[in-house]
Amino acid sequence: MTERDEAAGGFEAVLHTAKHAVAAGLSRSLPALRIVNQPEGFDCPGCAWPEAREHGLIEFCENGAKAVAHEATQKRASREFFLTHTLGALRGQSHRELEAHGRLTEPMIRRPGVDRFEPISWPLAFQRIGEALRALRSPNEAVFYTSGRTSNEAAFLYQLLARELGTNNLPDCSNLCHESSGSGLSEMIGIGKGTVSLADFVQADLILVLGQNPGSNHPRMLTTLAAAAERGCRIVSINPLRERGLVRFKHPQQLKGIFGAGTKLAERFVPVRVGGDVALLKGMMKELLALEVERPGRVLDAAFLAEHTIGFEALRASLEAQPFEPLERAAGIPRSAMRELAELYAASERTIACWAMGLTQHRHGVANVQELMNLLLLRGNLGRPGAGPCPVRGHSNVQGDRTMGIWERPSAAFLDALEREFAFAPPRAHGFSVIEAIRALHEGRARFFMAMGGNFAAASPDTAYTEEALARAELAVHVATTLNRTHVVAGREAILLPCLARSERDVRHAGPQFVTVEDSMATVHRSQGRLAPASDELLSEVAIVAGIARAALREKTAAPWERFANDYDEIRERIARVVPGCEQMNERVREPGGFVLPRPPAERRFTTPSGKAELRVVALPQLEVPEGRLILMTIRSHDQFNTTVYSDDDRYRGISGDRRVLLANPDDLAALGLTPEQRVDVTSHWTGENGEERRTLRGLRAVAYEMPLGCVAAYFPEANPLVPIGQFADKSLTPAFKSIVVSLAPAS
């Protein structure tokens, strides 16, 4: 296949966008697409890539259009639907089939021992939830999960509800994705976010893209990368897979993108072994030190290191003591290639490093992030134009939720501000992360589970264990737009609370309302839906949280929940007094483009204990892979967004009609006595407290693919059953979806 054939975007993207818009119904999808990501419209419910300051007529990508069409669908999962579908039947449906039933239209309840949902009024639903929360033996028996689609206003109220109740059990989807980024960055530079803006991409002369597939997961990023490449910026992809979205991009909104060859993006593809990133980065840094010896004063940024960092001497000593041979073996990359990368990096004056789940979802995910930061710091690529770290978030407001206090380990400063503002004593003990919440539910230490969006059962590891844990909750409460797997497996009793989609009008007693979100580059801006709600019975997330709070807290709270539910400016006034950087939020968010939250490292100010950026000595991960076994990583297809699967196709990888596949190097298959297209059983192997544990996924189709030797890949969430609940990243507790040791056998 030629590079031109491998281009992302183009007319093909236009056709698929149109297909999904038509399937959803043009009367709703077209008006929604017209205002998505526009100043007076709503924020795309897809990824968190920021909008450019200069808006065009079209501000969405193919996958954004799929997400908008998905929530603008004309299909409805009404009370009539639930009358004819038992829970037993729904549990037998796939993720895609469940969500394809359409929008939820009114509150529903599944009572204990009953095999179907039935309607319940909003007041009675709130009353039942309040009763359950007040009946807990301890507030810490409640778990409040949040997905990244929740607005800032709803997230702020949600964490206030949990903390007024008395718990910090606020796991969120960050625990599953970029928690390793937050942990690693916070230790080194004092903040768990990136430091770059879109303006920096205009000035960078080298962009490293590590463990990321922007063509499928953050497609609007391709426009930014193409503009950088066209002005001469060099782009390098470091990833086990050579992803089509980084080969060449044909902008579907430009004539040359429809009829031309498009723009070449990555000039170099580095097929690092799964789990070999630390080894590769160490090799690059060793070569940088060698280049500094050859060219004294022209490679390392000695002035920056001396003035703004600590730990350089320890890092240098550890690198000098590290032989190359283990690095080459672990990375699957020869020293000569490491030297070439180091030369390329040394020649760059301004380097941005972007990354996503390919770095964070390993047992050594924090180490991956910190070693990459070491590389950036050695040449002072922080706090200057065109340079810095850029963790790319995969959900539209996952970063904003954390800013608003959705975190199981809140800072003392945040809790102090909350206490001053609302006159109560917030709990100080750390709460449950996702992994800890699953274990608590499984062991009976948690009895109440609530999810603000998301598909917890599908997104979490160790699917059978997770579903058993969810089923043991005495009450499960789900705020959602469509049906998903979690809703049909969680709780002895369950309540579905249907909410407005981001594209829909939200009118309260004080008039039309808008919410705010934060993108990957810390810009807070407004979002206001314009479509008619899918049902007259829908409430906003804000109104739902406020209704639960009134029913659960009663006289225990002094917060004006009714006012919060009816006028979101009231919420923003409180956010402005609690969250640093959000001062005068109501005024600033009404300005064009919103406002940028503080990022002290972007100004070379560091809130670390030393007051400086802290270089870290990172151990080389020891991935023990016995003879005859492989390392498996989970990936997303081009036709899915997180756990939402739009079709069984993955056209950028040439796969259609099947998601139960295993991508493998044909030489690995041959060595194991297997052949391409053969059905295989995949067994994961993990050594825990009780010895080796095994989990088997049967009947995957082996697909010959360009993979590093010893590595295989399978789709998320289908492969999640292979990931043990005890396999997670050090420090961050992020499930290690990318570090799974497996064996293959012919399908039984």
Coordinates of C-alpha atoms in Angstrom, one line a residue, residues 373-584:
M373 CA 9.9 14.6 30.9
N374 CA 13.6 13.9 31.7
L375 CA 14.2 14.0 27.9
L376 CA 12.4 17.3 27.5
L377 CA 14.1 18.9 30.5
L378 CA 17.6 18.1 29.4
R379 CA 17.3 20.6 26.6
G380 CA 15.1 23.1 28.4
N381 CA 12.0 22.2 26.4
L382 CA 9.6 23.6 29.0
G383 CA 8.4 27.1 29.6
R384 CA 9.4 28.5 26.2
P385 CA 7.4 29.0 23.0
G386 CA 7.0 26.0 20.8
A387 CA 8.1 23.5 23.4
G388 CA 6.7 21.3 26.3
P389 CA 4.7 18.3 27.3
C390 CA 1.2 17.7 25.8
P391 CA -0.7 14.8 27.2
V392 CA -3.7 14.5 24.8
R393 CA -6.9 13.8 26.7
G394 CA -9.4 11.4 25.1
H395 CA -12.6 12.7 26.5
S396 CA -14.1 16.2 26.2
N397 CA -14.0 17.4 29.8
V398 CA -12.0 14.8 31.7
Q399 CA -9.4 17.4 32.5
G400 CA -12.1 19.9 33.7
D401 CA -13.6 17.3 36.0
R402 CA -10.3 17.0 37.8
T403 CA -10.0 20.8 38.0
M404 CA -13.4 20.9 39.6
G405 CA -12.4 18.5 42.4
I406 CA -13.4 15.1 41.0
W407 CA -10.5 13.2 42.6
E408 CA -10.2 10.6 45.3
R409 CA -7.1 12.3 46.7
P410 CA -7.9 16.0 46.9
S411 CA -5.4 18.5 48.1
A412 CA -5.7 20.0 51.5
A413 CA -5.9 23.5 49.9
F414 CA -8.9 22.5 47.8
L415 CA -10.7 21.0 50.8
D416 CA -9.9 24.1 52.9
A417 CA -11.4 26.3 50.2
L418 CA -14.5 24.1 50.0
E419 CA -14.9 24.3 53.8
R420 CA -14.7 28.1 53.8
E421 CA -17.2 28.4 51.1
F422 CA -19.8 25.9 52.2
A423 CA -19.3 25.9 56.0
F424 CA -18.9 22.1 56.5
A425 CA -15.9 19.9 57.3
P426 CA -15.0 17.9 54.2
P427 CA -13.5 14.4 54.7
R428 CA -9.8 14.3 54.6
A429 CA -9.0 10.6 54.1
H430 CA -8.3 9.5 50.6
G431 CA -11.1 7.7 48.8
F432 CA -11.3 5.0 46.2
S433 CA -9.9 5.1 42.7
V434 CA -11.5 2.9 40.1
I435 CA -9.5 -0.2 41.0
E436 CA -10.1 0.4 44.7
A437 CA -13.8 1.0 44.1
I438 CA -14.2 -2.3 42.2
R439 CA -12.5 -4.2 44.9
A440 CA -14.6 -2.5 47.6
L441 CA -17.8 -3.3 45.8
H442 CA -16.6 -6.9 45.3
E443 CA -15.8 -7.3 49.0
G444 CA -18.9 -5.6 50.3
R445 CA -17.1 -2.6 51.7
A446 CA -19.1 -0.4 49.2
R447 CA -22.9 -0.9 48.8
F448 CA -24.0 2.1 46.7
F449 CA -22.7 2.9 43.2
M450 CA -23.5 6.0 41.1
A451 CA -22.1 6.8 37.6
M452 CA -22.3 10.2 36.0
G453 CA -22.1 9.0 32.4
G454 CA -19.6 6.5 31.0
N455 CA -19.8 2.7 30.8
F456 CA -18.0 1.6 33.9
A457 CA -18.3 -2.2 33.3
A458 CA -17.0 -2.0 29.8
A459 CA -14.2 0.6 30.5
S460 CA -12.8 -1.3 33.5
P461 CA -10.3 -4.2 33.6
D462 CA -11.1 -7.8 34.5
T463 CA -14.6 -7.8 33.1
A464 CA -16.0 -10.8 34.9
Y465 CA -14.6 -9.6 38.3
T466 CA -15.9 -6.0 37.7
E467 CA -19.4 -7.2 36.7
E468 CA -19.6 -9.4 39.8
A469 CA -18.5 -6.3 41.9
L470 CA -21.2 -4.1 40.3
A471 CA -23.9 -6.7 40.7
R472 CA -23.2 -6.7 44.5
A473 CA -24.1 -3.1 44.9
E474 CA -27.4 -2.7 46.8
L475 CA -28.4 0.2 44.6
A476 CA -26.8 1.4 41.3
V477 CA -27.7 4.8 39.9
H478 CA -26.9 5.7 36.3
V479 CA -27.0 9.2 34.8
A480 CA -27.0 8.5 31.0
T481 CA -28.2 9.4 27.6
T482 CA -28.3 5.8 26.1
L483 CA -28.3 2.3 27.4
N484 CA -25.1 0.4 28.0
R485 CA -23.6 -2.7 29.6
T486 CA -23.2 -1.2 33.0
H487 CA -26.9 -0.5 33.3
V488 CA -27.9 -4.1 32.8
V489 CA -25.4 -5.7 35.1
A490 CA -25.0 -3.3 38.1
G491 CA -26.9 -3.4 41.3
R492 CA -29.5 -5.6 43.1
E493 CA -31.6 -2.5 42.5
A494 CA -30.9 0.0 39.7
I495 CA -32.2 3.4 38.7
L496 CA -31.7 5.0 35.2
L497 CA -31.8 8.8 35.2
P498 CA -31.9 10.1 31.6
C499 CA -30.1 13.4 31.0
L500 CA -29.9 16.0 28.4
A501 CA -27.2 15.6 25.7
R502 CA -24.7 18.3 25.3
S503 CA -26.3 19.3 22.0
E504 CA -29.7 19.9 23.5
R505 CA -31.4 23.0 25.0
D506 CA -31.2 23.3 28.7
V507 CA -33.9 25.7 30.0
R508 CA -34.4 26.2 33.7
H509 CA -36.5 28.6 35.7
A510 CA -33.9 31.3 35.3
G511 CA -33.9 30.9 31.5
P512 CA -31.7 29.1 29.0
Q513 CA -28.5 27.8 30.6
F514 CA -25.0 27.0 29.4
V515 CA -22.2 25.0 30.9
T516 CA -18.4 25.1 30.6
V517 CA -15.7 22.6 29.8
E518 CA -11.9 22.5 29.8
D519 CA -9.9 21.2 26.9
S520 CA -6.5 19.5 26.8
M521 CA -4.7 22.8 26.9
A522 CA -6.4 24.2 30.0
T523 CA -8.8 26.6 28.2
V524 CA -12.2 26.9 29.8
H525 CA -15.0 27.8 27.5
R526 CA -18.8 27.7 27.3
S527 CA -21.0 25.1 25.7
Q528 CA -24.7 25.6 25.0
G529 CA -26.9 23.1 23.2
R530 CA -29.6 24.2 20.7
L531 CA -31.5 21.1 19.7
A532 CA -34.9 20.2 21.2
P533 CA -34.5 17.6 23.9
A534 CA -35.0 14.0 22.9
S535 CA -37.8 13.8 25.5
D536 CA -39.7 16.3 27.7
E537 CA -38.8 14.1 30.7
L538 CA -35.0 14.8 30.5
L539 CA -33.2 16.8 33.1
S540 CA -29.7 18.3 33.0
E541 CA -26.8 16.6 34.9
V542 CA -26.8 19.7 37.1
A543 CA -30.5 19.4 38.0
I544 CA -30.1 15.7 38.6
V545 CA -27.2 16.1 41.0
A546 CA -29.1 18.9 42.8
G547 CA -32.2 16.8 43.1
I548 CA -30.2 13.9 44.7
A549 CA -28.4 16.3 47.0
R550 CA -31.7 17.7 48.3
A551 CA -33.1 14.3 48.9
A552 CA -30.0 12.8 50.5
L553 CA -28.6 15.7 52.6
R554 CA -31.8 17.4 53.8
E555 CA -31.0 19.6 56.8
K556 CA -27.3 18.6 56.8
T557 CA -26.5 21.0 53.9
A558 CA -26.5 24.8 53.8
A559 CA -25.8 24.8 50.0
P560 CA -28.5 26.4 47.9
W561 CA -29.2 23.4 45.7
E562 CA -32.4 24.7 44.3
R563 CA -30.7 27.9 43.2
F564 CA -27.9 25.9 41.7
A565 CA -30.3 23.8 39.7
N566 CA -32.1 26.8 38.2
D567 CA -29.2 29.2 37.5
Y568 CA -25.8 27.9 36.6
D569 CA -24.2 31.4 37.2
E570 CA -24.8 30.6 40.9
I571 CA -22.6 27.6 40.6
R572 CA -19.9 29.4 38.7
E573 CA -19.8 32.1 41.4
R574 CA -18.9 29.4 43.9
I575 CA -16.4 27.8 41.6
A576 CA -14.7 31.2 41.3
R577 CA -14.2 31.3 45.0
V578 CA -13.0 27.7 45.4
V579 CA -11.0 26.7 42.3
P580 CA -7.7 28.6 41.7
G581 CA -7.6 30.3 38.3
C582 CA -11.4 30.5 38.0
E583 CA -11.7 33.9 39.6
Q584 CA -14.5 36.0 38.0

